[in-house]
Short mmCIF file of C-alpha atoms and ligand atoms in Angstrom, two decimals:
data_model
loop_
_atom_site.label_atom_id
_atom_site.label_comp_id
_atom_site.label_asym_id
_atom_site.label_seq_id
_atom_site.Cartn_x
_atom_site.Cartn_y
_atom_site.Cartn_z
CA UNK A 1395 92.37 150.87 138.98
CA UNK A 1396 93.17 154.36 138.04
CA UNK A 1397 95.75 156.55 139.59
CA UNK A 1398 95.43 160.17 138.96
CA UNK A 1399 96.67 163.00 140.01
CA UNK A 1400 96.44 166.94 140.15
CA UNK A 1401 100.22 167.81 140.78
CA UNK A 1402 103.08 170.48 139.72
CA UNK A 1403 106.71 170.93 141.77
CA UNK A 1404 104.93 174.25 142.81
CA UNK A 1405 103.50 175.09 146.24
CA UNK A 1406 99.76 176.97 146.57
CA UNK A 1407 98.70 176.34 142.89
CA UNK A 1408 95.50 174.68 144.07
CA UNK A 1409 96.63 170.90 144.05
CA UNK A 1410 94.89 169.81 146.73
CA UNK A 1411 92.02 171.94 146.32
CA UNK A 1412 91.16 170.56 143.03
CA UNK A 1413 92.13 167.13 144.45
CA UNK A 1414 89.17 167.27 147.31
CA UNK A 1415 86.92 168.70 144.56
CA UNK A 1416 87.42 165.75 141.88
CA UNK A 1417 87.43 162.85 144.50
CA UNK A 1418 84.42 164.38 146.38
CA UNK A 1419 82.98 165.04 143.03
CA UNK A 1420 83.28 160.90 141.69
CA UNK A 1421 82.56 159.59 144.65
CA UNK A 1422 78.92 161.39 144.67
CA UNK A 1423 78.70 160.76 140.56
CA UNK A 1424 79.45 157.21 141.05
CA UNK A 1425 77.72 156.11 144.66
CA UNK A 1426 74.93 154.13 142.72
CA UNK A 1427 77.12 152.59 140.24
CA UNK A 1428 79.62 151.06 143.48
CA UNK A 1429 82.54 152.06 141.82
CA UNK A 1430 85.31 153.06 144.45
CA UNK A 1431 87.61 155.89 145.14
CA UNK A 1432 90.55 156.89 147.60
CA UNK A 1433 92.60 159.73 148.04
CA UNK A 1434 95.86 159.18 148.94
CA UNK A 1435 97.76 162.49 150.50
CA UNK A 1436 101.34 162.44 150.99
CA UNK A 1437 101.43 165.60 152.51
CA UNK A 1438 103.70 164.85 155.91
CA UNK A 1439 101.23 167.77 157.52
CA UNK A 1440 98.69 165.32 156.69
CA UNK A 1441 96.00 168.31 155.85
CA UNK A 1442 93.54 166.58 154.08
CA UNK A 1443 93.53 163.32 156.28
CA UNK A 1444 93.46 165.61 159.47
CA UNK A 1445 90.46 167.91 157.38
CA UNK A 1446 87.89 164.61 156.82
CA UNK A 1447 88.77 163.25 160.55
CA UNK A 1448 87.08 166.77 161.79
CA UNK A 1449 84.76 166.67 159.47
CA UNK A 1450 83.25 163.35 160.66
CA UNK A 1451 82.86 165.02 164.41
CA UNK A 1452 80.71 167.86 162.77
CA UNK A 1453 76.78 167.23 163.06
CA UNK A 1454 76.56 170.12 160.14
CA UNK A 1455 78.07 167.96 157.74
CA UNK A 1456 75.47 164.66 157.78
CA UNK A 1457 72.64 167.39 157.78
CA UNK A 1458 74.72 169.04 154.79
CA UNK A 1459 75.16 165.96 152.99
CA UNK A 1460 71.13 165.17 153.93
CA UNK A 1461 70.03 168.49 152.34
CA UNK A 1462 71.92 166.79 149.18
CA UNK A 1463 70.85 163.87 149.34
CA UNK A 1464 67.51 163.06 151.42
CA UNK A 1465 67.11 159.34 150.77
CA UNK A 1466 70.46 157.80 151.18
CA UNK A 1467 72.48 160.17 152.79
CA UNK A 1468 73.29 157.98 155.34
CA UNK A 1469 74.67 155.14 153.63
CA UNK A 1470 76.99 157.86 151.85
CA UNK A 1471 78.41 158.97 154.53
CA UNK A 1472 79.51 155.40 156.29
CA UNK A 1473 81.17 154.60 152.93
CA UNK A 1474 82.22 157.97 152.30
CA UNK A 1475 85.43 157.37 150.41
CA UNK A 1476 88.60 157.01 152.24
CA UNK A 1477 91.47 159.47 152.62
CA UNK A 1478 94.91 157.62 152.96
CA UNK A 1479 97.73 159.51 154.87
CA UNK A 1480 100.39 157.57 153.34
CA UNK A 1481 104.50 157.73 153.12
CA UNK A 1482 105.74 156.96 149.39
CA UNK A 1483 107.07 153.76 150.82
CA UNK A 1484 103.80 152.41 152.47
CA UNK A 1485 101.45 153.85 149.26
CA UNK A 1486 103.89 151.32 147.22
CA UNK A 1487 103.41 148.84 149.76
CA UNK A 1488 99.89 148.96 149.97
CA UNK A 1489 99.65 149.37 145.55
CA UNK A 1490 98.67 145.88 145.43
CA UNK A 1491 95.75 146.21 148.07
CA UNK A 1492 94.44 149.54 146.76
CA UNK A 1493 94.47 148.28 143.20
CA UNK A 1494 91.92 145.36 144.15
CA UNK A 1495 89.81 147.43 145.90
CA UNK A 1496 89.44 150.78 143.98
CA UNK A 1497 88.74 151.64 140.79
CA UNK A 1498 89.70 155.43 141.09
CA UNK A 1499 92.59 156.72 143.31
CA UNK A 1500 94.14 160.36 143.66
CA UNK A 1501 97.08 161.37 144.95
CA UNK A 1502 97.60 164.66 146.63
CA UNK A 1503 101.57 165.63 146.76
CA UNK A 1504 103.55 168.39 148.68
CA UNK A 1505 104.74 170.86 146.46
CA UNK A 1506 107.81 169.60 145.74
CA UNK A 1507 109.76 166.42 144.21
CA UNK A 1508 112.25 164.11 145.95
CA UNK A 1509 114.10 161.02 144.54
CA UNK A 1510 111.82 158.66 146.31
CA UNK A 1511 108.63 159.71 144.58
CA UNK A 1512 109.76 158.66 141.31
CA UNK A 1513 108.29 154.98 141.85
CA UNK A 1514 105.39 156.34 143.00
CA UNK A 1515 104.99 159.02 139.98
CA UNK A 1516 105.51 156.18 137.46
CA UNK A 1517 102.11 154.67 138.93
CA UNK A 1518 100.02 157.31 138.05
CA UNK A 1519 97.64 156.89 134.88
CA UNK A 1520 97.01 160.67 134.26
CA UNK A 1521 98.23 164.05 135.65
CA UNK A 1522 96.45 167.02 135.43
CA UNK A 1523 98.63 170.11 135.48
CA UNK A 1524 97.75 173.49 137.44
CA UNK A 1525 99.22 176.77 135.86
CA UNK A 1526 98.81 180.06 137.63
CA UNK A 1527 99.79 182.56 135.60
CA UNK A 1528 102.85 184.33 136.54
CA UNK A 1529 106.84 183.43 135.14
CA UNK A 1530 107.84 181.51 137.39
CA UNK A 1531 105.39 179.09 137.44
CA UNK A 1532 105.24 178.44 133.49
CA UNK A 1533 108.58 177.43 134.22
CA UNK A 1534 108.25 174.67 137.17
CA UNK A 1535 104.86 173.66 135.41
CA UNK A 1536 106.99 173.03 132.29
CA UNK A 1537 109.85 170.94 134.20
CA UNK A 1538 107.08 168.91 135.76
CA UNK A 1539 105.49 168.43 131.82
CA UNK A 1540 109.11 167.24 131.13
CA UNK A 1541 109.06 164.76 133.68
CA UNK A 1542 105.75 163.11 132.91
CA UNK A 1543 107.20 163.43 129.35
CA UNK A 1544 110.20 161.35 130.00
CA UNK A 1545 108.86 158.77 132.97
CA UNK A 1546 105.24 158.26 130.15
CA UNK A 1547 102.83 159.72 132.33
CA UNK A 1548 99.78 161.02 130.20
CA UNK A 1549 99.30 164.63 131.10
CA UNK A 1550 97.23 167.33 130.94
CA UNK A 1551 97.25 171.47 132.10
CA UNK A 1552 94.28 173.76 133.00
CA UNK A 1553 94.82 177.77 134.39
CA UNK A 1554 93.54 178.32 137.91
CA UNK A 1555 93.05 181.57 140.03
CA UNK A 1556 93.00 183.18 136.35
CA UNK A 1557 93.54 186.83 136.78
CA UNK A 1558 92.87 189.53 134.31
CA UNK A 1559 96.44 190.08 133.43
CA UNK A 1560 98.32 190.35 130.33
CA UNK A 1561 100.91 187.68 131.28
CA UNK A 1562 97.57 185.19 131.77
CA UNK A 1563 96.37 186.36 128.34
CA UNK A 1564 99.70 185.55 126.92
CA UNK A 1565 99.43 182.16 128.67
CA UNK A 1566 95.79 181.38 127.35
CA UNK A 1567 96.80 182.16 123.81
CA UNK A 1568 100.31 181.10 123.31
CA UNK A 1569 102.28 179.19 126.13
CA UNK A 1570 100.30 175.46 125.26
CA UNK A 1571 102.69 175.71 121.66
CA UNK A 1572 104.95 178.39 122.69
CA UNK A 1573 105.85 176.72 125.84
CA UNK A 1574 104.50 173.07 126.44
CA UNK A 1575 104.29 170.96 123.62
CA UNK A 1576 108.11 171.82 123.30
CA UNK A 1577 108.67 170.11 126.26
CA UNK A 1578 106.26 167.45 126.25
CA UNK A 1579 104.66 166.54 122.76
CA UNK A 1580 101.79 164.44 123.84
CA UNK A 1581 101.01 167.24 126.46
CA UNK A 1582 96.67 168.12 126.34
CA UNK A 1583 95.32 171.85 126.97
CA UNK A 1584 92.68 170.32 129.16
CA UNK A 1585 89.42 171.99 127.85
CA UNK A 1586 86.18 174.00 128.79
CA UNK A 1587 83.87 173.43 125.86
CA UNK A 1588 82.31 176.93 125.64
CA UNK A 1589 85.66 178.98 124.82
CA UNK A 1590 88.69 176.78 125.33
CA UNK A 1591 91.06 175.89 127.98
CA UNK A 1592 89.93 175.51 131.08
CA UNK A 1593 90.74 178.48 133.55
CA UNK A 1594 89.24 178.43 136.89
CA UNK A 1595 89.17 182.15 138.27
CA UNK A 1596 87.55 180.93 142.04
CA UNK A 1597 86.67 178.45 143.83
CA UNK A 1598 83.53 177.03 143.90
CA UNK A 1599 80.84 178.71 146.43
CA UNK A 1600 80.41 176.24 148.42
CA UNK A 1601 83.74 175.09 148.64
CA UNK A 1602 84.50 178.35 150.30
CA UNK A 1603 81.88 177.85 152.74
CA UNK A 1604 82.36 174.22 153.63
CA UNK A 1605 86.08 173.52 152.86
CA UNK A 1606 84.57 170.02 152.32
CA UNK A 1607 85.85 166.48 151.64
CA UNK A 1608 82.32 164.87 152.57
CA UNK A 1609 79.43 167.51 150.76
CA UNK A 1610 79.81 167.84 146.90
CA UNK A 1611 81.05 170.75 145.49
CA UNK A 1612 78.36 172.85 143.68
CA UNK A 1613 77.25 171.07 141.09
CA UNK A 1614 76.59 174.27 138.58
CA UNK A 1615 80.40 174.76 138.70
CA UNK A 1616 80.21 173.20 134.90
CA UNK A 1617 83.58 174.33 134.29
CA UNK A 1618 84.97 172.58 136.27
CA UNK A 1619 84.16 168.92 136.02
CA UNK A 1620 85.92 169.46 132.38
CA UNK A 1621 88.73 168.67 134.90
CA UNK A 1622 87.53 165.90 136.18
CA UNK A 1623 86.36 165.04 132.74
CA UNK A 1624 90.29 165.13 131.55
CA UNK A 1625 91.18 162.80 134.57
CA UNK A 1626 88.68 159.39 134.05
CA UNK A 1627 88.56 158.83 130.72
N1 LIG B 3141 90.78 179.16 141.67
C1 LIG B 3141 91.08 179.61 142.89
N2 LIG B 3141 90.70 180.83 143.28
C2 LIG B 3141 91.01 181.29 144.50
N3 LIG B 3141 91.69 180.61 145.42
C3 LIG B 3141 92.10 179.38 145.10
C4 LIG B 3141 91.80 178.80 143.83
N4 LIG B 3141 92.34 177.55 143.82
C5 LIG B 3141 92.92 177.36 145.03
N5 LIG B 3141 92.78 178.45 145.80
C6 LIG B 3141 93.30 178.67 147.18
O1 LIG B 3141 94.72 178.73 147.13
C7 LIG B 3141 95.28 178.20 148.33
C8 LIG B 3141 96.26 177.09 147.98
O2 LIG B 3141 95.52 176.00 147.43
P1 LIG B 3141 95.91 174.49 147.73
O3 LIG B 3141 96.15 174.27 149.17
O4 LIG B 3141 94.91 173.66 147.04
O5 LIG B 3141 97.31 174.44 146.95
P2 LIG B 3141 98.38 173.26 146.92
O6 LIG B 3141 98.97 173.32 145.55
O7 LIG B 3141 97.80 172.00 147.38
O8 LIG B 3141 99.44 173.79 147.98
P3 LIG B 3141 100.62 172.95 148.72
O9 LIG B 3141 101.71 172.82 147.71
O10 LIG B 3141 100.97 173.83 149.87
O11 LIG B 3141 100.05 171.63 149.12
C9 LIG B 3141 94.11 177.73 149.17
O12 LIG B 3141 93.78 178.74 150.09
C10 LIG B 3141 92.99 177.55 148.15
O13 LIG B 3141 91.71 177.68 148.73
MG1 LIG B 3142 98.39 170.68 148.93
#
């Protein structure tokens, strides 16, 4: 099993929106090959669990999913991958159970970090960083680098909501050996190919319209499964 994560000690930076998009994403990828993913979200509002649970009352979302995917739509959706809503105790509990039965598992965090996460951070494989560009945020993204520096979590960082700014140009160009690899020396700019790191100015189209965990996210968003890209291998 993998455990991966999209996480910062910031709030609103798009965690859990590039969370749904990468599980949703590799569960879709890898239906025909049976390999298995879960999302675990720790989130005490319990957002994204709460989001699938309406989801599955929604006739618009098997006919979705069947515009997709005509011929097996329906065996997608009754082993549409799960979404835990987990404490840090009972995800550490349950490590065992998910680790025979997955090969891929996210984990969607609040915004912030308490003592008890620390055994649960130390489980994770690979870490994918969100930066949006303003001071403040270089700064918590860069404690957070620290900390998968010092506990040996593998880590990566990508922009998102990229605005045309001249702080976010600074960022682009400089902040990866300005700022980063100071702090963490194994840190990776995760990477579009065309022209460098990967910045994600919106969200994908029909993420906007759907707010899905169940229908793919637009598979023409390139860009972004560099993210995803980062996370599996
Ligand atoms: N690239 C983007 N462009 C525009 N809006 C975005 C982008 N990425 C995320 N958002 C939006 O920003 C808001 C916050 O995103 P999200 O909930 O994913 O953040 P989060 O880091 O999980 O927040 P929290 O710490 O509260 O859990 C959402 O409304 C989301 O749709
Ligand atoms: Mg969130």
């Amino acid at each position: 099993m993998k455990v991966l994560s999209i996480a910062t000690r910031k709030g609103g930076v798009g965690k859990s929106t590039w969370t749904i998009y990468c599980a949703t994403m590799l569960f879709h990828i890898s239906f025909k090959k049976g390999l298995k993913v879960a999302l675990v979200d720790f989130d005490d509002q319990k957002s994204i669990a709460n989001q699938r649970e309406k989801e599955l009352k929604r006739k618009s979302v098997a006919k979705g999913l069947a515009d997709i995917y005509p011929d097996d739509y329906k065996q997608r959706l009754s082993s549409m991958y799960p979404i835990y809503s987990f404490t840090y105790k009972e995800y550490l509990k349950k490590y065992k159970a998910l680790n025979e039965n997955f090969q891929f598992v996210f984990l969607d965090f609040p915004g912030r970090v308490e003592k008890e996460q620390v055994s649960v951070l130390e489980t994770i494989d690979k870490v994918a960083v969100p930066i949006v560009a303003d001071e403040l945020d270089i700064e918590s993204g860069m404690s957070y680098m620290k900390m998968c520096a010092d506990l040996g979590i593998y880590a990566g960082w990508f922009l998102n909501k990229e605005r045309n700014t001249n702080f976010t140009k600074m960022v682009k160009q400089q902040a990866h050996e300005k700022y980063f690899l100071k702090v963490n020396d194994k840190i990776e700019k995760i990477v579009n190919k065309e022209d460098g790191l990967l910045s994600i100015v919106e969200r994908p189209e029909t993420y906007r319209s759907n707010r899905s965990t169940i229908i793919p996210f637009d598979d023409k968003e390139k860009n972004i499964s560099h993210l995803l890209k980062f996370l599996i291998n």
